[in-house]
Amino acid sequence: MRTAVCPGSFDPVTNGHLDVFVRAAAMADEVIVGVLINHTKAGLFTIEERIEILREVVAPYPNIRVDSFHGLLVDYCRDQGVTAIVKGLRAISDFDYELQMAQMNYRLAGVETVFITTNPLYSFLSSSLVKEVAKFGGDVEGLVPDAVLMRLRAKLSDTMGA
Ligand code: PNS
């Protein structure tokens, strides 16, 4: 059984992330979408909300499941029997940091990282840009799953009203 993990903050998940999950699921027996629990960084969505959204979004894919982790990713990989970390690479600007993390994870525990080149449709996309555009009333339809769109509108109208 080959299990891959797609780790991240997913605050919120975008269609670029989803594209990577689905392509990873075509190569592995099982894909775990691993949401990092980071208590020092407050997000727009709580960890529970991110997990709920992700579960809704990956529901059509039987070999993708959602989980959360804290601490080192390599420890989570060992505990879950993960054989590869799968990440999306959008542009050369992602490369330096991703290379550093991939090499550190290999050095720490011999865990391989596999990069999937992001679909050009989504190469400009990031969770933070989606939040910024949405916050100022820009249209992010088609860039995030519908499950995110709904909650983003609700969340931002609460925030703006507060
Ligand atoms: O979506 P993000 O925030 O860019 O994802 C970053 C993530 C979660 C993949 C990375 O920060 C991570 O793996 N964190 C877990 C802690 C860890 O293992 N750090 C050492 C990385 S070499």
mmCIF file of C-alpha atoms and ligand atoms in Angstrom:
data_model
loop_
_atom_site.group_PDB
_atom_site.id
_atom_site.type_symbol
_atom_site.label_atom_id
_atom_site.label_comp_id
_atom_site.label_asym_id
_atom_site.label_seq_id
_atom_site.Cartn_x
_atom_site.Cartn_y
_atom_site.Cartn_z
ATOM 1 C CA MET A 1 0.000 0.000 0.000
ATOM 2 C CA ARG A 2 1.590 3.296 -1.113
ATOM 3 C CA THR A 3 0.387 6.230 0.954
ATOM 4 C CA ALA A 4 1.224 9.833 0.077
ATOM 5 C CA VAL A 5 0.585 12.947 2.119
ATOM 6 C CA CYS A 6 -0.287 16.408 0.794
ATOM 7 C CA PRO A 7 0.531 18.647 3.767
ATOM 8 C CA GLY A 8 -0.412 22.294 4.203
ATOM 9 C CA SER A 9 -2.328 24.951 6.069
ATOM 10 C CA PHE A 10 -5.241 25.025 3.611
ATOM 11 C CA ASP A 11 -6.648 28.297 4.956
ATOM 12 C CA PRO A 12 -8.628 27.784 2.765
ATOM 13 C CA VAL A 13 -8.132 24.989 0.215
ATOM 14 C CA THR A 14 -8.028 26.298 -3.382
ATOM 15 C CA ASN A 15 -8.733 24.628 -6.711
ATOM 16 C CA GLY A 16 -4.947 24.528 -7.190
ATOM 17 C CA HIS A 17 -4.596 22.356 -4.067
ATOM 18 C CA LEU A 18 -7.473 20.146 -5.155
ATOM 19 C CA ASP A 19 -5.858 19.604 -8.560
ATOM 20 C CA VAL A 20 -2.696 18.376 -6.802
ATOM 21 C CA PHE A 21 -4.648 16.028 -4.470
ATOM 22 C CA VAL A 22 -6.482 14.424 -7.367
ATOM 23 C CA ARG A 23 -3.336 13.980 -9.460
ATOM 24 C CA ALA A 24 -1.501 12.526 -6.442
ATOM 25 C CA ALA A 25 -4.418 10.125 -5.912
ATOM 26 C CA ALA A 26 -3.883 8.803 -9.442
ATOM 27 C CA MET A 27 -0.325 7.805 -8.487
ATOM 28 C CA ALA A 28 -0.745 6.514 -4.918
ATOM 29 C CA ASP A 29 -3.023 3.924 -3.357
ATOM 30 C CA GLU A 30 -4.068 6.428 -0.722
ATOM 31 C CA VAL A 31 -3.588 10.160 -0.275
ATOM 32 C CA ILE A 32 -3.844 11.880 3.088
ATOM 33 C CA VAL A 33 -4.493 15.601 3.037
ATOM 34 C CA GLY A 34 -2.656 16.627 6.211
ATOM 35 C CA VAL A 35 -3.732 19.897 7.792
ATOM 36 C CA LEU A 36 -1.001 21.441 9.933
ATOM 37 C CA ILE A 37 -2.161 22.446 13.412
ATOM 38 C CA ASN A 38 -0.224 25.599 14.182
ATOM 39 C CA HIS A 39 -1.395 27.315 17.356
ATOM 40 C CA THR A 40 0.964 30.257 16.850
ATOM 41 C CA LYS A 41 -0.642 31.325 13.569
ATOM 42 C CA ALA A 42 -4.288 32.395 13.606
ATOM 43 C CA GLY A 43 -6.021 31.722 10.335
ATOM 44 C CA LEU A 44 -9.254 32.949 8.805
ATOM 45 C CA PHE A 45 -10.740 29.460 9.176
ATOM 46 C CA THR A 46 -10.289 27.333 12.287
ATOM 47 C CA ILE A 47 -8.605 23.954 11.899
ATOM 48 C CA GLU A 48 -12.005 22.288 12.382
ATOM 49 C CA GLU A 49 -13.535 24.418 9.621
ATOM 50 C CA ARG A 50 -10.647 23.675 7.249
ATOM 51 C CA ILE A 51 -11.028 19.955 7.887
ATOM 52 C CA GLU A 52 -14.795 20.080 7.402
ATOM 53 C CA ILE A 53 -14.388 21.941 4.087
ATOM 54 C CA LEU A 54 -11.653 19.591 2.903
ATOM 55 C CA ARG A 55 -13.745 16.508 3.744
ATOM 56 C CA GLU A 56 -16.597 17.918 1.687
ATOM 57 C CA VAL A 57 -14.274 18.732 -1.214
ATOM 58 C CA VAL A 58 -12.536 15.335 -1.379
ATOM 59 C CA ALA A 59 -15.717 13.308 -0.755
ATOM 60 C CA PRO A 60 -15.953 12.221 -4.440
ATOM 61 C CA TYR A 61 -12.457 10.646 -4.295
ATOM 62 C CA PRO A 62 -12.472 7.335 -2.404
ATOM 63 C CA ASN A 63 -8.691 7.148 -1.937
ATOM 64 C CA ILE A 64 -8.270 10.646 -0.490
ATOM 65 C CA ARG A 65 -8.806 11.271 3.218
ATOM 66 C CA VAL A 66 -8.297 14.278 5.460
ATOM 67 C CA ASP A 67 -6.392 14.348 8.723
ATOM 68 C CA SER A 68 -4.513 16.872 10.849
ATOM 69 C CA PHE A 69 -1.074 16.786 12.406
ATOM 70 C CA HIS A 70 1.186 18.842 14.637
ATOM 71 C CA GLY A 71 4.923 18.753 15.106
ATOM 72 C CA LEU A 72 7.256 17.467 12.454
ATOM 73 C CA LEU A 73 5.793 16.247 9.202
ATOM 74 C CA VAL A 74 8.322 13.402 9.073
ATOM 75 C CA ASP A 75 7.075 12.094 12.440
ATOM 76 C CA TYR A 76 3.533 12.095 11.074
ATOM 77 C CA CYS A 77 4.793 10.277 7.948
ATOM 78 C CA ARG A 78 6.412 7.594 10.095
ATOM 79 C CA ASP A 79 3.290 7.140 12.240
ATOM 80 C CA GLN A 80 1.013 6.853 9.200
ATOM 81 C CA GLY A 81 3.339 4.730 7.026
ATOM 82 C CA VAL A 82 3.559 7.520 4.439
ATOM 83 C CA THR A 83 6.036 6.803 1.642
ATOM 84 C CA ALA A 84 6.017 10.197 -0.105
ATOM 85 C CA ILE A 85 5.182 13.823 0.535
ATOM 86 C CA VAL A 86 3.468 15.371 -2.493
ATOM 87 C CA LYS A 87 3.601 19.128 -3.064
ATOM 88 C CA GLY A 88 2.512 21.404 -5.893
ATOM 89 C CA LEU A 89 5.132 23.659 -7.480
ATOM 90 C CA ARG A 90 3.632 26.815 -8.929
ATOM 91 C CA ALA A 91 6.644 28.795 -10.033
ATOM 92 C CA ILE A 92 10.361 29.200 -9.543
ATOM 93 C CA SER A 93 9.577 31.383 -6.497
ATOM 94 C CA ASP A 94 8.279 28.269 -4.698
ATOM 95 C CA PHE A 95 11.349 26.282 -5.539
ATOM 96 C CA ASP A 96 13.979 27.461 -3.030
ATOM 97 C CA TYR A 97 11.825 26.909 0.040
ATOM 98 C CA GLU A 98 10.320 23.664 -1.221
ATOM 99 C CA LEU A 99 13.774 22.295 -2.064
ATOM 100 C CA GLN A 100 15.011 23.196 1.419
ATOM 101 C CA MET A 101 12.074 21.449 3.097
ATOM 102 C CA ALA A 102 12.324 18.396 0.826
ATOM 103 C CA GLN A 103 16.032 18.017 1.559
ATOM 104 C CA MET A 104 15.518 18.510 5.298
ATOM 105 C CA ASN A 105 12.726 15.929 5.377
ATOM 106 C CA TYR A 106 14.929 13.471 3.494
ATOM 107 C CA ARG A 107 17.830 14.187 5.841
ATOM 108 C CA LEU A 108 15.647 13.753 8.930
ATOM 109 C CA ALA A 109 13.863 10.560 8.008
ATOM 110 C CA GLY A 110 14.604 9.496 4.416
ATOM 111 C CA VAL A 111 11.103 10.573 3.354
ATOM 112 C CA GLU A 112 10.902 11.422 -0.353
ATOM 113 C CA THR A 113 9.121 14.497 -1.694
ATOM 114 C CA VAL A 114 7.447 14.403 -5.098
ATOM 115 C CA PHE A 115 6.553 17.663 -6.844
ATOM 116 C CA ILE A 116 3.596 18.044 -9.135
ATOM 117 C CA THR A 117 3.754 21.040 -11.441
ATOM 118 C CA THR A 118 0.673 23.103 -10.815
ATOM 119 C CA ASN A 119 -1.942 23.314 -13.530
ATOM 120 C CA PRO A 120 -1.175 26.635 -15.328
ATOM 121 C CA LEU A 121 -4.807 27.591 -14.749
ATOM 122 C CA TYR A 122 -3.952 27.941 -11.074
ATOM 123 C CA SER A 123 -0.261 28.886 -11.078
ATOM 124 C CA PHE A 124 -0.957 32.385 -9.700
ATOM 125 C CA LEU A 125 -3.254 31.112 -6.984
ATOM 126 C CA SER A 126 -2.603 31.022 -3.240
ATOM 127 C CA SER A 127 -4.805 30.862 -0.153
ATOM 128 C CA SER A 128 -3.559 34.251 1.028
ATOM 129 C CA LEU A 129 -4.312 35.937 -2.300
ATOM 130 C CA VAL A 130 -7.792 34.400 -2.336
ATOM 131 C CA LYS A 131 -8.450 35.795 1.159
ATOM 132 C CA GLU A 132 -7.162 39.233 0.238
ATOM 133 C CA VAL A 133 -9.183 39.462 -2.978
ATOM 134 C CA ALA A 134 -12.327 38.165 -1.268
ATOM 135 C CA LYS A 135 -11.862 40.546 1.658
ATOM 136 C CA PHE A 136 -12.020 43.533 -0.681
ATOM 137 C CA GLY A 137 -15.037 42.180 -2.539
ATOM 138 C CA GLY A 138 -13.246 40.596 -5.514
ATOM 139 C CA ASP A 139 -14.715 37.558 -7.221
ATOM 140 C CA VAL A 140 -12.925 34.286 -6.446
ATOM 141 C CA GLU A 141 -15.499 32.004 -8.053
ATOM 142 C CA GLY A 142 -13.758 29.245 -10.022
ATOM 143 C CA LEU A 143 -10.599 29.623 -7.946
ATOM 144 C CA VAL A 144 -11.858 27.824 -4.863
ATOM 145 C CA PRO A 145 -14.324 24.954 -4.431
ATOM 146 C CA ASP A 146 -17.958 25.998 -3.909
ATOM 147 C CA ALA A 147 -17.739 24.751 -0.316
ATOM 148 C CA VAL A 148 -15.115 27.453 0.295
ATOM 149 C CA LEU A 149 -16.900 30.176 -1.635
ATOM 150 C CA MET A 150 -20.007 29.908 0.547
ATOM 151 C CA ARG A 151 -18.090 29.912 3.808
ATOM 152 C CA LEU A 152 -15.739 32.664 2.668
ATOM 153 C CA ARG A 153 -18.669 34.956 1.939
ATOM 154 C CA ALA A 154 -20.275 34.163 5.297
ATOM 155 C CA LYS A 155 -17.027 34.566 7.215
ATOM 156 C CA LEU A 156 -16.088 37.843 5.578
ATOM 157 C CA SER A 157 -19.522 39.375 5.979
ATOM 158 C CA ASP A 158 -19.320 38.484 9.716
ATOM 159 C CA THR A 159 -15.859 40.040 9.944
ATOM 160 C CA MET A 160 -16.825 43.183 8.040
ATOM 161 C CA GLY A 161 -19.988 43.556 10.105
ATOM 162 C CA ALA A 162 -18.083 43.209 13.379
HETATM 163 O O1 PNS B 1 0.470 25.468 3.331
HETATM 164 P P1 PNS B 1 1.805 25.769 3.974
HETATM 165 O O2 PNS B 1 1.621 26.568 5.230
HETATM 166 O O3 PNS B 1 2.780 26.375 2.994
HETATM 167 O O4 PNS B 1 2.414 24.336 4.395
HETATM 168 C C1 PNS B 1 3.673 24.249 5.029
HETATM 169 C C2 PNS B 1 3.889 22.855 5.645
HETATM 170 C C3 PNS B 1 2.729 22.494 6.537
HETATM 171 C C4 PNS B 1 4.001 21.823 4.549
HETATM 172 C C5 PNS B 1 5.216 22.919 6.448
HETATM 173 O O5 PNS B 1 5.239 24.076 7.227
HETATM 174 C C6 PNS B 1 5.416 21.716 7.364
HETATM 175 O O6 PNS B 1 5.685 20.623 6.898
HETATM 176 N N1 PNS B 1 5.253 21.952 8.685
HETATM 177 C C7 PNS B 1 5.340 20.929 9.700
HETATM 178 C C8 PNS B 1 6.548 21.157 10.614
HETATM 179 C C9 PNS B 1 7.808 20.602 9.984
HETATM 180 O O7 PNS B 1 7.928 19.421 9.712
HETATM 181 N N2 PNS B 1 8.786 21.506 9.742
HETATM 182 C C10 PNS B 1 10.028 21.172 9.120
HETATM 183 C C11 PNS B 1 9.899 21.220 7.598
HETATM 184 S S1 PNS B 1 11.410 20.730 6.832
#
